[in-house]
PDB file of C-alpha atoms in Angstrom:
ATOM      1  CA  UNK A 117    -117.254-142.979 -33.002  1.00  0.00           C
ATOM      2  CA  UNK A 118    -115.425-141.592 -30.051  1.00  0.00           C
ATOM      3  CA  UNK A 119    -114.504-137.625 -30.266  1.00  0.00           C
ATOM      4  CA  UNK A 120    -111.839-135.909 -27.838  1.00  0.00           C
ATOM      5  CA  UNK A 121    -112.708-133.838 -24.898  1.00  0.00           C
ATOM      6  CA  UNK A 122    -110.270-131.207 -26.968  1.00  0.00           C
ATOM      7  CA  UNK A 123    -112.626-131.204 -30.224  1.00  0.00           C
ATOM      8  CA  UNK A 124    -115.625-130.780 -28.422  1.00  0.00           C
ATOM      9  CA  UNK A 125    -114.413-127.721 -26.834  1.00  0.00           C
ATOM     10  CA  UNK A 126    -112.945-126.702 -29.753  1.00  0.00           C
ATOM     11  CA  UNK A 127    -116.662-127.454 -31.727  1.00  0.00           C
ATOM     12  CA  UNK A 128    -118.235-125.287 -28.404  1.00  0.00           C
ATOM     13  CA  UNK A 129    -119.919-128.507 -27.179  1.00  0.00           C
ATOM     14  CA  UNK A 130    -120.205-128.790 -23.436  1.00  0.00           C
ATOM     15  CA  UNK A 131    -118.610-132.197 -21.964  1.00  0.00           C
ATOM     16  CA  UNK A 132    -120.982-133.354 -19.433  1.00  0.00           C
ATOM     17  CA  UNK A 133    -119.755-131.939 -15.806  1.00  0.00           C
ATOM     18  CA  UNK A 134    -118.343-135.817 -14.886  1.00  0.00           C
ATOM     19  CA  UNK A 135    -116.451-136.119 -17.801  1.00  0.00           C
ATOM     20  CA  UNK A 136    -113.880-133.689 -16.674  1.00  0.00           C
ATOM     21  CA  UNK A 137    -110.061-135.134 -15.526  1.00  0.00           C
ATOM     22  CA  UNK A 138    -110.582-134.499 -12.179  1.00  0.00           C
ATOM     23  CA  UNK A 139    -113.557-133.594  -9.668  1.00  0.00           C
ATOM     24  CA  UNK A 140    -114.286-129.751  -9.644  1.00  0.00           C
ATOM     25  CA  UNK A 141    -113.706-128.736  -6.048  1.00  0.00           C
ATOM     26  CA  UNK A 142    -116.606-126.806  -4.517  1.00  0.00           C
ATOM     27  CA  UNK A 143    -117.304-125.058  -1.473  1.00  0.00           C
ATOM     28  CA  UNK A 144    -120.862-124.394  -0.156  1.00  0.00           C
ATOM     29  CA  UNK A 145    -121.741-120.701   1.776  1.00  0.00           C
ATOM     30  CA  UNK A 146    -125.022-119.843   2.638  1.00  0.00           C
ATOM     31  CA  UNK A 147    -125.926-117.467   5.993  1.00  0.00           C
ATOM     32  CA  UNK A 148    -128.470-119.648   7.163  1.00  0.00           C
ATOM     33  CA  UNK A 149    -127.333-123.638   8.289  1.00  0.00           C
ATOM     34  CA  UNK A 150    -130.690-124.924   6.707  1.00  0.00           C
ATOM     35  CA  UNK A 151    -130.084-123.680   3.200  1.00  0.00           C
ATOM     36  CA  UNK A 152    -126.296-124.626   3.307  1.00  0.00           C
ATOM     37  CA  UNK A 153    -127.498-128.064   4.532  1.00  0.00           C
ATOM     38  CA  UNK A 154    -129.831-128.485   1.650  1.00  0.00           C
ATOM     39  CA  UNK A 155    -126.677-127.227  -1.051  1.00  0.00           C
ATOM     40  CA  UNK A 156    -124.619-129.863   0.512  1.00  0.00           C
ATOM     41  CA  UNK A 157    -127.239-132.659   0.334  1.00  0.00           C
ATOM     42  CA  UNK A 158    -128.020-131.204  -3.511  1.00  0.00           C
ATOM     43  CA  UNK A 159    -124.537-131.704  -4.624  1.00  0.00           C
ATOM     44  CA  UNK A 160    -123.175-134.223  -2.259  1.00  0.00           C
ATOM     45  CA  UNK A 161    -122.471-137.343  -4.589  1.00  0.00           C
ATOM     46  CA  UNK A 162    -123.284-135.557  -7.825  1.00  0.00           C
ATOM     47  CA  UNK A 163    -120.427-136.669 -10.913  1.00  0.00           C
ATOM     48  CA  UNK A 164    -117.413-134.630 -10.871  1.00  0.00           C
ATOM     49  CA  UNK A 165    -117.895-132.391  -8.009  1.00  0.00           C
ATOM     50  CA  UNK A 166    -115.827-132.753  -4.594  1.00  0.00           C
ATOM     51  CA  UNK A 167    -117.486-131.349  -1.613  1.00  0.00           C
ATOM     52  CA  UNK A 168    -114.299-129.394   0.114  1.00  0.00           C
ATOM     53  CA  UNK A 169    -113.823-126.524   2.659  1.00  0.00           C
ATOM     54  CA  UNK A 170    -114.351-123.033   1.161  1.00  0.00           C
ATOM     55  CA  UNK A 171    -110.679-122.145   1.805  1.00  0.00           C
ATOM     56  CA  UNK A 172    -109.959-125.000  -0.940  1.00  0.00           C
ATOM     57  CA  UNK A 173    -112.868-124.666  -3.427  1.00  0.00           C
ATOM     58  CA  UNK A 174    -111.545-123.723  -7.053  1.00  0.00           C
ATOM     59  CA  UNK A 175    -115.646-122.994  -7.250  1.00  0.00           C
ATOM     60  CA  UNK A 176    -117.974-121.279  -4.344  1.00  0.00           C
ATOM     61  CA  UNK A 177    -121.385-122.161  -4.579  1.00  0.00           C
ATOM     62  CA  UNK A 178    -123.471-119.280  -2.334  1.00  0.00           C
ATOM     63  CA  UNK A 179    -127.005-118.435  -1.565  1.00  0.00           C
ATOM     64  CA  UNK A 180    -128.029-115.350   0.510  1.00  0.00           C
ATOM     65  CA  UNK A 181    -130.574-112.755   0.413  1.00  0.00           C
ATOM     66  CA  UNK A 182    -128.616-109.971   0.795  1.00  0.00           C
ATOM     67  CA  UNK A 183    -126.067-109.540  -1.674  1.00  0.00           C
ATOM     68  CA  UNK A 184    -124.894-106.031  -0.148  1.00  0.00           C
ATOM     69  CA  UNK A 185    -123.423-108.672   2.638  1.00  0.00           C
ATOM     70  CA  UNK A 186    -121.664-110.920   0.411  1.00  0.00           C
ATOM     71  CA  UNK A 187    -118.089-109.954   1.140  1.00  0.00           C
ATOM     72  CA  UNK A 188    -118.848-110.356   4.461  1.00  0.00           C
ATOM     73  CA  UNK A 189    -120.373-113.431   4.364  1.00  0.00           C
ATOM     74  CA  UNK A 190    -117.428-115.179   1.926  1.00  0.00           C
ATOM     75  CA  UNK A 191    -114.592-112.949   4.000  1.00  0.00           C
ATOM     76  CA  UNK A 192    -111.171-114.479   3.099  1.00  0.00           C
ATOM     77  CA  UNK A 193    -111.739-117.715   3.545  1.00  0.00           C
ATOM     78  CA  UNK A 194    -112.814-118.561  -0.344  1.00  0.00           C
ATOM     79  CA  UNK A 195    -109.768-117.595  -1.620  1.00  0.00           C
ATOM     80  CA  UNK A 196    -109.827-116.623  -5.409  1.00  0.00           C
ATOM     81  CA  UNK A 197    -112.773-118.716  -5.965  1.00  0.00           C
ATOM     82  CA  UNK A 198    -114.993-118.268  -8.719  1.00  0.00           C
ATOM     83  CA  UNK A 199    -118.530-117.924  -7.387  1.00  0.00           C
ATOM     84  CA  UNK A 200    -121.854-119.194  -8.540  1.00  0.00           C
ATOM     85  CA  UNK A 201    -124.644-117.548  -6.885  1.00  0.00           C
ATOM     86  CA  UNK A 202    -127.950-118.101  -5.875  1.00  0.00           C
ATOM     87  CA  UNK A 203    -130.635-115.259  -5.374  1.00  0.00           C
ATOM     88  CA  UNK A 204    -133.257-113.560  -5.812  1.00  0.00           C
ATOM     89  CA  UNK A 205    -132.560-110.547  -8.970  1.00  0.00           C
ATOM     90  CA  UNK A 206    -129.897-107.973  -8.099  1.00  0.00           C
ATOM     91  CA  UNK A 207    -130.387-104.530  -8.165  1.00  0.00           C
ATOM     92  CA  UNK A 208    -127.346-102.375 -10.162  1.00  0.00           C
ATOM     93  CA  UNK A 209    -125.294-102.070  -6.771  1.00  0.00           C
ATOM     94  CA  UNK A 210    -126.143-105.801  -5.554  1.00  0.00           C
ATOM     95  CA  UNK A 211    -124.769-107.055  -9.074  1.00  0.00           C
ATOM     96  CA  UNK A 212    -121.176-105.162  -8.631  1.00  0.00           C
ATOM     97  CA  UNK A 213    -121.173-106.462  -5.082  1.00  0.00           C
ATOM     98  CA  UNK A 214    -121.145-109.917  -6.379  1.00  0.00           C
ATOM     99  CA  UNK A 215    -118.968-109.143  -9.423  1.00  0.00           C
ATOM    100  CA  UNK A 216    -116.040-107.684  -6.852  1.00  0.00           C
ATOM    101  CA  UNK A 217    -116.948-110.714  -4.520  1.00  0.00           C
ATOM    102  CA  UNK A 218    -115.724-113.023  -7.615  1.00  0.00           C
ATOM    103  CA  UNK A 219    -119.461-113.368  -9.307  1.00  0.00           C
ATOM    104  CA  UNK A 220    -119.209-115.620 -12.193  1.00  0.00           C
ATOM    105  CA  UNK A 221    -122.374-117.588 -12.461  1.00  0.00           C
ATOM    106  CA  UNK A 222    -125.882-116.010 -11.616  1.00  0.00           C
ATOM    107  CA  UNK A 223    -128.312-118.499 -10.930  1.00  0.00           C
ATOM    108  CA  UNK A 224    -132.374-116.763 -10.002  1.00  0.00           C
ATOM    109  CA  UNK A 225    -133.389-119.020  -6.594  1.00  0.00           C
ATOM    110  CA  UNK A 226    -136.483-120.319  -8.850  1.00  0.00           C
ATOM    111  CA  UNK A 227    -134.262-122.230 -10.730  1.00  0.00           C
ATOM    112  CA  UNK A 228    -131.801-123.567  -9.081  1.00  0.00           C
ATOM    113  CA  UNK A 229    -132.716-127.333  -9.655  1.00  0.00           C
ATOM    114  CA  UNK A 230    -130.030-129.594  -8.857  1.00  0.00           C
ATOM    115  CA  UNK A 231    -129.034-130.276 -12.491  1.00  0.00           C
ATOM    116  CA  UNK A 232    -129.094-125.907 -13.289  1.00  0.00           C
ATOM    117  CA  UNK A 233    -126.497-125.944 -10.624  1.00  0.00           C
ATOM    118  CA  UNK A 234    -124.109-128.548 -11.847  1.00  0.00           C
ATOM    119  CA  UNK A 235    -124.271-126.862 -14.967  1.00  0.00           C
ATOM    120  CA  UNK A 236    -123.364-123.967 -13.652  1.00  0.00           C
ATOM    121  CA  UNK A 237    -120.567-125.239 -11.742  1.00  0.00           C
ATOM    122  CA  UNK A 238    -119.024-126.281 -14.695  1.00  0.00           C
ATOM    123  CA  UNK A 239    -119.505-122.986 -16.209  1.00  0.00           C
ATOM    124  CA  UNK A 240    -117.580-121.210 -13.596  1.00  0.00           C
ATOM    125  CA  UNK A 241    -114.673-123.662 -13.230  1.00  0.00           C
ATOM    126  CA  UNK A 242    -114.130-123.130 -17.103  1.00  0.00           C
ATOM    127  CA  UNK A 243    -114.115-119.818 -16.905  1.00  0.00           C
ATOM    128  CA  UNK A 244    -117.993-119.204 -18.994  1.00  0.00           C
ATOM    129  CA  UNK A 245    -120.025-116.474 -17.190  1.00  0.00           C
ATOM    130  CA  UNK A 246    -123.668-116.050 -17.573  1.00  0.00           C
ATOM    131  CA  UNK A 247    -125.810-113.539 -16.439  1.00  0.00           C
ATOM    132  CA  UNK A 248    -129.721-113.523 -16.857  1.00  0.00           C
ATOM    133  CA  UNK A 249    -130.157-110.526 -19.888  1.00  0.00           C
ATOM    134  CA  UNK A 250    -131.668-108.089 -17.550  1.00  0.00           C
ATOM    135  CA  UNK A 251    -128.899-108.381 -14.885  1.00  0.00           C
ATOM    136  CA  UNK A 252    -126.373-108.183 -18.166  1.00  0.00           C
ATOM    137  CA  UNK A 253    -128.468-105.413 -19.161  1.00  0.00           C
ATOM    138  CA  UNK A 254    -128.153-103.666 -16.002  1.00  0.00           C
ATOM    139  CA  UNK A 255    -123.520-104.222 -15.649  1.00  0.00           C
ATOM    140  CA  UNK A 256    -123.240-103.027 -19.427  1.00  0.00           C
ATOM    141  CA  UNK A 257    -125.243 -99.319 -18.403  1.00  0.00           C
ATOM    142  CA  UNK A 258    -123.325 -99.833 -15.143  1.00  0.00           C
ATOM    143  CA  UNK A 259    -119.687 -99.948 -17.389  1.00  0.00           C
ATOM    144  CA  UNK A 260    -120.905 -97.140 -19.602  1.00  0.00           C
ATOM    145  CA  UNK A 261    -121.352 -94.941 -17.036  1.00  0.00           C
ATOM    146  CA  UNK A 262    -118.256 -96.165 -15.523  1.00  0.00           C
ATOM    147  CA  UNK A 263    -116.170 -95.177 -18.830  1.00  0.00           C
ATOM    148  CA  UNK A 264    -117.774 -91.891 -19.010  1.00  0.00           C
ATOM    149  CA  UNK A 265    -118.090 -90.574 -15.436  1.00  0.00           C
ATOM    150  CA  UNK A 266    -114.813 -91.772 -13.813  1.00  0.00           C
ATOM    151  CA  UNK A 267    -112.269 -93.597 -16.660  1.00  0.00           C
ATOM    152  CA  UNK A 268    -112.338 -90.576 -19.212  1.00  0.00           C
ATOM    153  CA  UNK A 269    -112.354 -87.541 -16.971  1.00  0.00           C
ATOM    154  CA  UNK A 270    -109.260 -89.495 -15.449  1.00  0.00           C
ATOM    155  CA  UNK A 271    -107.415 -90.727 -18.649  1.00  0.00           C
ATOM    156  CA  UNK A 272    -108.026 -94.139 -17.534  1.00  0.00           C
ATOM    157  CA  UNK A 273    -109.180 -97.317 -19.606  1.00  0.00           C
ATOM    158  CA  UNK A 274    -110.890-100.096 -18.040  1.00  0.00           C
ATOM    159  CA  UNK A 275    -107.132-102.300 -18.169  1.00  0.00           C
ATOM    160  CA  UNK A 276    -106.302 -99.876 -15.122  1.00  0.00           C
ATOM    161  CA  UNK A 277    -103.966 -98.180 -17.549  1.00  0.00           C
ATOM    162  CA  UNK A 278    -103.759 -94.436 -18.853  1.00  0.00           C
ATOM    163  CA  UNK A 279    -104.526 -94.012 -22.491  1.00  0.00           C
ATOM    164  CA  UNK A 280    -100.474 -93.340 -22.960  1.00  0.00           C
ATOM    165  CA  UNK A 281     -99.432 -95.372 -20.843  1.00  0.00           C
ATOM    166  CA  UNK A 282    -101.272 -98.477 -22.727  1.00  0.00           C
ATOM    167  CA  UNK A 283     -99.658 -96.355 -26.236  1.00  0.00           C
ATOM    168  CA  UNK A 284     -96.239 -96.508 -24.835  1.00  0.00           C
ATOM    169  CA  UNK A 285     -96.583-100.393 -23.874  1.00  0.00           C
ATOM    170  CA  UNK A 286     -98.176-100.975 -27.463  1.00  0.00           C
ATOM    171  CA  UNK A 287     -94.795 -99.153 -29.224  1.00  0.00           C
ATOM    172  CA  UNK A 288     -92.507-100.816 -26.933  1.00  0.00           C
ATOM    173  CA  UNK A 289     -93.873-104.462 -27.982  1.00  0.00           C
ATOM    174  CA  UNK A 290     -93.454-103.520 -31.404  1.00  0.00           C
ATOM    175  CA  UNK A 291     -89.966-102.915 -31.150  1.00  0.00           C
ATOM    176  CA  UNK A 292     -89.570 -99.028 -31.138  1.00  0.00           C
ATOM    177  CA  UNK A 293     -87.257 -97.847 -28.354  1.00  0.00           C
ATOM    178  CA  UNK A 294     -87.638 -94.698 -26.121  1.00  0.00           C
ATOM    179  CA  UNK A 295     -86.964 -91.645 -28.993  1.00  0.00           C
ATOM    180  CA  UNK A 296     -89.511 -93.227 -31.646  1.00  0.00           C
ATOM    181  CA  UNK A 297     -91.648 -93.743 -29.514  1.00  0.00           C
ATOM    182  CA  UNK A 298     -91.276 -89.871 -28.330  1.00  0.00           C
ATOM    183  CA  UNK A 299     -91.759 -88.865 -31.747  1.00  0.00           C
ATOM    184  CA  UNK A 300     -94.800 -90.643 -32.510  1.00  0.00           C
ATOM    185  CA  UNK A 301     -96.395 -89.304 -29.522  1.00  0.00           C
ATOM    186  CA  UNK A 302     -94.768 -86.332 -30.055  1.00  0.00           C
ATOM    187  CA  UNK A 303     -93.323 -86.033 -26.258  1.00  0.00           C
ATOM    188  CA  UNK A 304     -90.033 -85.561 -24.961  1.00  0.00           C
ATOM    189  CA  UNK A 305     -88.188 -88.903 -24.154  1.00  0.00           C
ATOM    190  CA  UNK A 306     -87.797 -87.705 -20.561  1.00  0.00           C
ATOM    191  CA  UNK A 307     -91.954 -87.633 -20.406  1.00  0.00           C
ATOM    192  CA  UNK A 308     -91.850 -91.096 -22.476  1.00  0.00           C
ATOM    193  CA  UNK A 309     -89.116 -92.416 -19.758  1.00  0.00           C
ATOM    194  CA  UNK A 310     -91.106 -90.662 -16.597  1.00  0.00           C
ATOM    195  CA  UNK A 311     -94.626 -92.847 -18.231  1.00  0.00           C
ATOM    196  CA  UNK A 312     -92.616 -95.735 -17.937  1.00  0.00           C
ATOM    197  CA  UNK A 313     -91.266 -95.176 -14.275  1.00  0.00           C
ATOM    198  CA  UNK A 314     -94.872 -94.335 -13.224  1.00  0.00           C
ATOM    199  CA  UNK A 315     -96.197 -97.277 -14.598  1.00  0.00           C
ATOM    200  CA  UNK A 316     -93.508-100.060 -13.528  1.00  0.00           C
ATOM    201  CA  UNK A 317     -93.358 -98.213  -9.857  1.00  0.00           C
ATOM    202  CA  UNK A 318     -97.006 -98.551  -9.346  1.00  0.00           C
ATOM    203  CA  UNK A 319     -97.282-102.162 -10.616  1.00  0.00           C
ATOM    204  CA  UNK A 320     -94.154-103.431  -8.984  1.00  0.00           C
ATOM    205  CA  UNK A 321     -92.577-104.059 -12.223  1.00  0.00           C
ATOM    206  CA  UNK A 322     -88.564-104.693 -12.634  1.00  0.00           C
ATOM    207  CA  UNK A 323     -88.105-103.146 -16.031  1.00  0.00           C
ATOM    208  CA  UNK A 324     -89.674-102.119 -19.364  1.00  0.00           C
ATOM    209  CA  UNK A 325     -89.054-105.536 -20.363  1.00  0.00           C
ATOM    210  CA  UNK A 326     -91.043-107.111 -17.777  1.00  0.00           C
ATOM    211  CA  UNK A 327     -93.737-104.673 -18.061  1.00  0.00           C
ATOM    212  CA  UNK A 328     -94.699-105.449 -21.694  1.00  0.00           C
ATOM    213  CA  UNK A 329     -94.870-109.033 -20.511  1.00  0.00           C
ATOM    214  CA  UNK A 330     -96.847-108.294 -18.024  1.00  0.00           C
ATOM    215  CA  UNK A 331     -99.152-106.386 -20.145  1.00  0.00           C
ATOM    216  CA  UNK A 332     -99.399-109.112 -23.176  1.00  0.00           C
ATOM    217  CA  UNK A 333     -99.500-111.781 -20.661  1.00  0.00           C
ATOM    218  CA  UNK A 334    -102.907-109.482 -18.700  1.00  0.00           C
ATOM    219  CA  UNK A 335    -104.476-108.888 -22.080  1.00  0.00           C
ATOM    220  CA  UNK A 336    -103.440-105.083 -21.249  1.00  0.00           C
ATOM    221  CA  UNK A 337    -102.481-103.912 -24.780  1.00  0.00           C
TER     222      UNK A 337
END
């Protein structure tokens, strides 16, 4: 009995990477031309995966041994890419390099069997992230001290938002215009108004209107 590629998802089973509609279009980075040779010649004819320059990969595939050097190494020519890498463990600071380089996949170099990266090619081009449990370990301290040390001192959340500004977005998608929404937060309407220019200014943001969109459509409130 056949099942749709749908109700798997939807039953969180994996479809196997050649299954998919279309091939997932990766580009291969590595510093050294040996190591990017033997990527290529890993993944060259594998099911579902189309070998493509790095400024058209949906999915970068890297391997270095300096992760500091990552941005410099991808530059601008991967695009928004999501990246699987290859390395030896990350210390704290090597893991948010990769994270702000477009880490999605960590994959340790002693695994990285052909089959471990196909898997995790797949992962990244649907959006699933994995990190080892120690380097997870090591971004969820790195996020707590984030919160505390630099987001709360500042009024900021981790949306990029202030605390009021997210509360003003939340009232305004539930309908309440400019004086309830001053008497809730018990402000004047010209502070409630002056949140709202901030906010839409600093995004580039036409309206109120569009900025609730903007902030349902983000996940922002």
């Amino acid at each position: 009995m056949s099942i749709s590629i749908a109700r798997m998802e939807e039953a969180g089973i994996k479809q196997p990477l050649g299954a998919a509609t279309s091939p997932i279009s990766v580009g291969v980075l590595a510093a050294e031309p040996l190591l990017r040779t033997g990527l290529v010649s890993a993944l060259r004819g594998q099911p579902g995966i189309r070998l493509v320059d790095n400024s058209q990969a949906s999915v970068l595939v890297a391997i270095t041994d300096n992760i500091r050097a990552l941005p410099y190494l991808i530059g601008d020519s991967a695009g928004q890419a999501r990246l699987v890498l290859i390395s030896d463990p990350p210390q704290p600071g090597e893991l948010w390099a990769a994270i702000e380089s477009g880490l999605v996949v960590f994959v340790p170099r002693k695994e990285a069997t052909t089959e471990r990266l196909c898997t995790a090619i797949s992962d990244a081009h649907h959006g699933r992230g994995h990190l080892p449990p120690e380097q997870l370990g090591q971004m969820l301290q790195g996020l707590v001290r984030l919160h505390r040390d630099v987001l709360v001192p500042n009024d900021l959340t981790p949306t990029g938002l202030s605390s009021r500004e997210a509360t003003v977005l939340r009232l305004l998608a539930d309908g309440q215009d400019t004086a309830e929404i001053a008497a809730e937060m018990a402000y004047s309407e010209r502070t409630v108004k002056n949140i709202l220019h901030k906010l839409t200014s600093r995004l580039g943001l036409r309206n109120r209107t569009h900025a609730v969109s903007y902030a349902l459509r983000h996940g922002l409130i």
